Each structure stands twice: as C-alpha cells, then as structure tokens.
Coordinates of C-alpha atoms and ligand atoms in Angstrom, one line a residue:
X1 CA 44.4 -31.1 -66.3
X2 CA 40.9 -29.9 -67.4
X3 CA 38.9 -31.5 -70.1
X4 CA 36.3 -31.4 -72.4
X5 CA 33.2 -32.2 -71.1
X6 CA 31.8 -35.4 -73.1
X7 CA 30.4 -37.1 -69.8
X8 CA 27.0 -37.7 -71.9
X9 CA 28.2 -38.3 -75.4
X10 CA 27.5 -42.4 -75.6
X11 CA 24.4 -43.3 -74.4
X12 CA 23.7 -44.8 -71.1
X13 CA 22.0 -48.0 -70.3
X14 CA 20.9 -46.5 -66.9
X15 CA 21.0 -42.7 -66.3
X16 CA 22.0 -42.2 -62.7
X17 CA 21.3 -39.0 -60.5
X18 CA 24.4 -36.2 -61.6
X19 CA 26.9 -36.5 -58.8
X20 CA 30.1 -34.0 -58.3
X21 CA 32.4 -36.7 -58.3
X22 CA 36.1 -36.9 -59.9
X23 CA 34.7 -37.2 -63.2
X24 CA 32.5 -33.9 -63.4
X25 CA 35.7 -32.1 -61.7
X26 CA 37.9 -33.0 -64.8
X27 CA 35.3 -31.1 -66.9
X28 CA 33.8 -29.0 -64.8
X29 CA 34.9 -25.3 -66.3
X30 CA 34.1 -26.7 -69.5
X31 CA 30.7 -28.0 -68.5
X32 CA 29.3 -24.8 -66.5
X33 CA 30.5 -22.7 -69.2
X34 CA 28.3 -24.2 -72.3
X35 CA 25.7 -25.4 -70.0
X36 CA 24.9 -22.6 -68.0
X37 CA 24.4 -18.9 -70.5
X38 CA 25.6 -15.8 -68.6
X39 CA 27.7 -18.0 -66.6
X40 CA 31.0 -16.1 -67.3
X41 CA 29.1 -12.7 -67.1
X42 CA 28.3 -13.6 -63.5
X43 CA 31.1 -15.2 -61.7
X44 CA 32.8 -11.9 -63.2
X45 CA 30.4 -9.4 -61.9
X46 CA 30.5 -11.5 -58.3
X47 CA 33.8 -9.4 -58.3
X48 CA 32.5 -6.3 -58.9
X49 CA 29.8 -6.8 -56.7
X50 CA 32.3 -7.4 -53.8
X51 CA 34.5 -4.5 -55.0
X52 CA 31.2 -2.9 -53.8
X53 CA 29.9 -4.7 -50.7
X54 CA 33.2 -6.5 -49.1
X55 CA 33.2 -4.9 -45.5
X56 CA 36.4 -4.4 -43.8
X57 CA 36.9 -6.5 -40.6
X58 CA 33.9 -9.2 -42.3
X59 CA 33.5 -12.3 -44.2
X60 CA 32.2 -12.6 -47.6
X61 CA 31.2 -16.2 -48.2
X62 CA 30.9 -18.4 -51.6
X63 CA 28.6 -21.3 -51.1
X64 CA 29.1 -24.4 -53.2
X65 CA 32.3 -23.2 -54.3
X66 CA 33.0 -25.9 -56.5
X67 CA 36.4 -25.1 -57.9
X68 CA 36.8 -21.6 -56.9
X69 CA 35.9 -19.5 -59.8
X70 CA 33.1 -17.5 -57.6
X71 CA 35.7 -17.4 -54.7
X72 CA 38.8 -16.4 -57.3
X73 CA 36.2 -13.3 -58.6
X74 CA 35.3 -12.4 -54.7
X75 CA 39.0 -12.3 -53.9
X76 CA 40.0 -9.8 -57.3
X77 CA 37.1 -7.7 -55.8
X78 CA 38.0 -7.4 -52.3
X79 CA 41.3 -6.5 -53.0
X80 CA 43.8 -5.5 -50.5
X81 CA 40.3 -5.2 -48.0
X82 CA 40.6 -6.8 -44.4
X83 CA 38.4 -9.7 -45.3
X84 CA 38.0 -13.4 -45.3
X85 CA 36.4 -15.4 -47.8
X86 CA 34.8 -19.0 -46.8
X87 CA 34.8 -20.8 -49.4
X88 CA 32.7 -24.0 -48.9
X89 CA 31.5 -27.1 -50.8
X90 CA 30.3 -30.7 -49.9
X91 CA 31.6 -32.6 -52.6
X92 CA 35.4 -34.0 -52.1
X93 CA 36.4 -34.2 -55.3
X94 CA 35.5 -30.3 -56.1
X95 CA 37.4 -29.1 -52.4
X96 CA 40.7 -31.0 -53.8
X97 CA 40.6 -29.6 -57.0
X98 CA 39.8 -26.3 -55.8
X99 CA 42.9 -25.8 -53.2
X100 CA 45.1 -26.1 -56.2
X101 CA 43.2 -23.8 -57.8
X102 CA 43.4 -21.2 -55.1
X103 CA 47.4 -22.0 -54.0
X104 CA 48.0 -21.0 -57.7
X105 CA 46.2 -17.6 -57.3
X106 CA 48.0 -15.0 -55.7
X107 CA 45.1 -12.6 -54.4
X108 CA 45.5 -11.2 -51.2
X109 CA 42.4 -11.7 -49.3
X110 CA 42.9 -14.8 -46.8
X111 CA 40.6 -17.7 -47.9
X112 CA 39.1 -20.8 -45.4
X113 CA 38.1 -23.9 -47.7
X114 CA 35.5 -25.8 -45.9
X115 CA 34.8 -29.2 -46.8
X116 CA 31.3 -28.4 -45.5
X117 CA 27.5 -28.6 -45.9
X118 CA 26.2 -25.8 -46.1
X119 CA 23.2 -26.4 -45.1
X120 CA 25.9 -26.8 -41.5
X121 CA 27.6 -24.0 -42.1
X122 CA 27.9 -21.4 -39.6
X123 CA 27.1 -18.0 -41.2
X124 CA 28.1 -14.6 -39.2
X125 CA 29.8 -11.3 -40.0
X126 CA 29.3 -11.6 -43.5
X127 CA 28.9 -8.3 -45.8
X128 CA 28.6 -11.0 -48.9
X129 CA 27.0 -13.8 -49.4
X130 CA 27.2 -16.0 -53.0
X131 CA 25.0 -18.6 -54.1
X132 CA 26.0 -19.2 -57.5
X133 CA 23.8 -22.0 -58.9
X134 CA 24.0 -24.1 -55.7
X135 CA 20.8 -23.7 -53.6
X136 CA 19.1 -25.3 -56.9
X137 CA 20.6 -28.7 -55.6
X138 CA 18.9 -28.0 -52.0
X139 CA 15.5 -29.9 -51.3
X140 CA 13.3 -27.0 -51.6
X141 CA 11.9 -27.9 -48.1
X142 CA 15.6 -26.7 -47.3
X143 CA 15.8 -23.4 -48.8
X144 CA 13.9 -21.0 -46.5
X145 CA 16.1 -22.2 -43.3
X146 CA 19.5 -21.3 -45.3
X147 CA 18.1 -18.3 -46.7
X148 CA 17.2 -17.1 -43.0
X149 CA 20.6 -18.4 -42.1
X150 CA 22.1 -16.5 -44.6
X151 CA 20.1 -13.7 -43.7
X152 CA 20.6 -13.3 -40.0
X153 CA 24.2 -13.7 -40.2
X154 CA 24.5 -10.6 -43.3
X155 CA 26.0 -7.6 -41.4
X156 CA 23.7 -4.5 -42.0
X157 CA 25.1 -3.4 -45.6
X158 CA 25.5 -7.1 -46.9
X159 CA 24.2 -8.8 -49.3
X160 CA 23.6 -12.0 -51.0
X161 CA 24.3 -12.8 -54.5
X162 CA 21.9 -15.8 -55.9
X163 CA 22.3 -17.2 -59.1
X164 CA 19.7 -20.2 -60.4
X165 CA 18.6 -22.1 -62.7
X166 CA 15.0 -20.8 -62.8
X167 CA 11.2 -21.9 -63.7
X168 CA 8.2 -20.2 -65.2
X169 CA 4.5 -20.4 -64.1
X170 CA 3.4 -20.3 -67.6
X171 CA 3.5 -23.6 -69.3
X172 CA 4.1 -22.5 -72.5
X173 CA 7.0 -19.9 -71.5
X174 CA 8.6 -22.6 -69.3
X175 CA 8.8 -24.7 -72.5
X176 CA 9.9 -21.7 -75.0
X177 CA 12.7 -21.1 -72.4
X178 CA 13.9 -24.9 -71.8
X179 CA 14.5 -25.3 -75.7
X180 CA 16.3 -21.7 -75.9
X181 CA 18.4 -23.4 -73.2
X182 CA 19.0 -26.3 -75.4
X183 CA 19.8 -24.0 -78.3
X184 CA 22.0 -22.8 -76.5
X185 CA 24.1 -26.1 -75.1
X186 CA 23.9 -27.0 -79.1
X187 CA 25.1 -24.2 -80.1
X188 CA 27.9 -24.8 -77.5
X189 CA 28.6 -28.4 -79.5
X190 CA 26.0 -30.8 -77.0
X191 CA 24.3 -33.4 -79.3
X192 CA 21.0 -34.1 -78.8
X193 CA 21.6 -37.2 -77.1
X194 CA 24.1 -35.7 -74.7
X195 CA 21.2 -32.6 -73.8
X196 CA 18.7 -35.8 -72.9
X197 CA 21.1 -37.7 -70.6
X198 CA 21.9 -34.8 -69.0
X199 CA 18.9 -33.0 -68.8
X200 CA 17.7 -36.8 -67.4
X201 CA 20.2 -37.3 -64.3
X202 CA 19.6 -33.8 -63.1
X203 CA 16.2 -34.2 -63.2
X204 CA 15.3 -35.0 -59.8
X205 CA 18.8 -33.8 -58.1
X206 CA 18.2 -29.7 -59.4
X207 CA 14.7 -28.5 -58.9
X208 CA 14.5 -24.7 -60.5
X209 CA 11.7 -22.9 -58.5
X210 CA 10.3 -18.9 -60.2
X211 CA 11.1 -15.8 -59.5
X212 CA 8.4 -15.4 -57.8
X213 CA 9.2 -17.7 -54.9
X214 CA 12.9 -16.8 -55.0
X215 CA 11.6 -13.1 -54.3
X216 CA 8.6 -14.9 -52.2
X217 CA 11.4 -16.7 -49.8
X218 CA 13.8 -13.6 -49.7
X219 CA 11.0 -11.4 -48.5
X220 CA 10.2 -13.7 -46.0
X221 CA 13.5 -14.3 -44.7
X222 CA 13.7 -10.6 -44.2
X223 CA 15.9 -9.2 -47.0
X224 CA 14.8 -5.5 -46.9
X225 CA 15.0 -5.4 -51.3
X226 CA 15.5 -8.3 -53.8
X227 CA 15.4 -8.2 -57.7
X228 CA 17.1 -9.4 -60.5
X229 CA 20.4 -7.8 -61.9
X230 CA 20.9 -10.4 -65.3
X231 CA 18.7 -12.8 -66.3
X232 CA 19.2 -15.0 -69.6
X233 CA 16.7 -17.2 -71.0
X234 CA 15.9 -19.4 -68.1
X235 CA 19.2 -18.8 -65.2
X236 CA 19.1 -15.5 -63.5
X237 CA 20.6 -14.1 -60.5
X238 CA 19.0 -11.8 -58.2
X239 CA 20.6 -9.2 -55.6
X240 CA 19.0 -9.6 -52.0
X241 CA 20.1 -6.3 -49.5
X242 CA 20.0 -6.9 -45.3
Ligands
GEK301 C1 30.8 -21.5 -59.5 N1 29.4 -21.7 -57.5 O1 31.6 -22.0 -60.3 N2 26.6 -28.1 -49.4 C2 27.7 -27.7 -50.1 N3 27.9 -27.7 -51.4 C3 26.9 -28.2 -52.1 C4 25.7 -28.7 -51.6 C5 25.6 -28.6 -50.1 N4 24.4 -29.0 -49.5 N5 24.8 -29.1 -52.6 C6 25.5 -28.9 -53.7 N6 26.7 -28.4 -53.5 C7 30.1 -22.5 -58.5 C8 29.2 -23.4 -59.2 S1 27.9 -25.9 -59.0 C9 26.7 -25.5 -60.1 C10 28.4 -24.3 -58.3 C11 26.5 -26.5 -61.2 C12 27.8 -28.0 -54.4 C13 28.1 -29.1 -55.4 O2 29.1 -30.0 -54.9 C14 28.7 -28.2 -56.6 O3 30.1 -28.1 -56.5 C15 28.0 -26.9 -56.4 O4 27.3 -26.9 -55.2 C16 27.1 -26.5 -57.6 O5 30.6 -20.3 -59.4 O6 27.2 -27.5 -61.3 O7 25.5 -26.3 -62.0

C-alpha cells in the first residue's frame, strides 16, 4: 500500500540524517513527486530517451532505482529491443518494494535487481546509463570515480541520463531558487514545519553541486558533449554522450 507522505508533519525532538528505510518506502511516490518539480516530466522522458539510445545486444542501467519508476520508463522505451536493464539500489527496504513493483509490470525487456552499491557496481556494455537524483547522495569525493566508471563502461553511442538536485554560485540566486523550491513543496500541501525537518535531515546526507561542476566532472571523465535537457527552478537533468 502507498501512502501519503507526512514523515515530517509533528515536530522532532532530534532530526536524524534521512535514511531509505521501510518508512520512506511507504511514501516514497508520494514524497518524490511534491518534493522534487519536473519529477514526473523526467522519469517519463527517461523512456523516451531509451526509445532513442537502448542498443540491441547491451545493457541500459538505472542507478539508485529506488522502486522502479526510472527502470518501469526504461523498460516502456526499450520495448521489444534485445536489452537488459540493471536495476540497482543499496537500500533494502526500496529493492523489496521494488520487485513487486516490477513482477506486476509486464514489459518485455529482462530486468536484474541488484541489491548493490553502486559505487561497486560493475558497469560494461551499456548504451544507457540513469542517474536520476542519486549521485546527490554520493560524497562528492565519490563522484568523479563513478562518473569515469560510468563512462568507460558506455558503449560508443550511449549515454548517461543525470538528474540532480542542483546549486548556484550566486548567493542570491541560490536563495531565490531554494524558496521557489519551497513554494513549490507548499503548494504541494508541506507545512512549514515539515519543509524545515526535512530540509534539516537531508542536510548533510544530499550535497547539490552547480552545473558547472556537473559539466566540469563530465568533461573530465571524457563524455564527448554534456548539457542540460530540463531544468526547473533548482533540479535539472543533463544529457552526457560517449
Ligand atoms: C526514481 N531514481 O524514482 N548505491 C545504491 N543506491 C544508492 C546509493 C548508493 N551508494 N546512495 C543512494 N542510493 C529514483 C529516485 S532516490 C531520490 C532515486 C530521492 C539510492 C537510495 O537508496 C534511494 O533509493 C535513491 O538512491 C535515491 O527515478 O529520494 O530524492
């Protein structure tokens, strides 16, 4: 059964770092969906994307699948296309939920569940790639050796999808953009005092980094091209190519 998310609504003698646990998995398609704007715009074009990309004879991967809608949109796009999706995520709770969630779908394309890091995970064959708002929760000493990972194991033709939570060098933008955020969770029926807890036990557990350094760290990595396809107040989602 899904709920409502109201995991903030009393307040909290001690706000703990956000955890995927059993809890957040109740809510979770509720949460992502008032918490995150574009959300449902991008999980859907991840399908479109890979209507584009998928590769016969490779692997399109979803990292941090948490309950599948990423993987459910790669799978629509790949159609009837000799491919496997890896689906992977580290938290228990999420993998559970989601192998319900994908026995009750009946796409075609074969999909391995990986109760995996991913900073672990091995990466090869792989025409695409989707980050949807996970490597946010890597240490950002951890990013550039996934990215390359991710990198060397694209196929020539891939790409990688990544979707974040993002930051802005100017002060005053980065604050005009975190309220329009919180607009936007009120106007999705968050309190005040639900935005705060929140905003509080993510604080040190996802660390948004700019554009900039996204395109910085992509470059690097050795992603020929790399922009942004949909951006909304501050979460984007940029298009790297091998
Ligand atoms: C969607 N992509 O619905 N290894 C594996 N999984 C991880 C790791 C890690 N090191 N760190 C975090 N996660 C999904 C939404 S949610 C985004 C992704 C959000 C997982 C974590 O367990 C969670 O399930 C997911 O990344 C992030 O399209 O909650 O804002």
């Amino acid at each position: 059964m899904i709920g409502s998310d109201r995991l903030f609504a009393k307040p909290l003698a001690e706000i703990a770092g956000f955890r995927f646990d059993h809890r957040v998995v109740e809510v979770f398609p509720d949460m992502i969906r008032r918490s995150v704007p574009g959300y449902e715009t991008i999980v859907a074009m991840t399908g479109t994307l890979a209507e584009r990309y998928a590769q016969p004879g490779t692997r399109c991967y979803d990292l941090g699948c948490s309950l599948g809608a990423s993987t459910l949109a790669l799978r629509q796009g790949i159609g009837a296309r000799d491919c496997t999706i890896v689906a992977a995520d580290n938290a228990p709770a999420m993998i559970e939920r989601c192998r319900a969630v994908l026995a009750a779908d009946a796409g075609a394309a074969p999909v391995e569940l990986c109760a995996a890091d991913i900073r672990e995970l091995d990466i090869a064959d792989a025409s695409v790639v989707v980050l949807n708002f996970t490597l946010q929760f890597i240490a950002p000493a951890e990013r550039a050796a996934l990215i390359g990972r991710i990198r060397a194991g694209l196929v020539p033709g891939g790409v990688l999808v990544l979707s974040e939570k993002i930051a802005f060098a100017d002060a005053a933008l980065d604050a005009l953009m975190i309220d329009l955020h919180h607009a936007f969770k009120r106007a999705h029926g968050y309190s005040e005092l639900e935005i705060a807890q929140k905003r509080a036990a993510l604080e040190a557990v996802l660390i948004p980094e700019t554009l900039d350094v996204h395109r910085a760290r992509l470059r690097d990595a050795g992603f020929a091209a790399a922009d942004v396809w949909f951006q909304c107040f501050n979460f984007a989602s940029l298009l790297a190519f091998a």
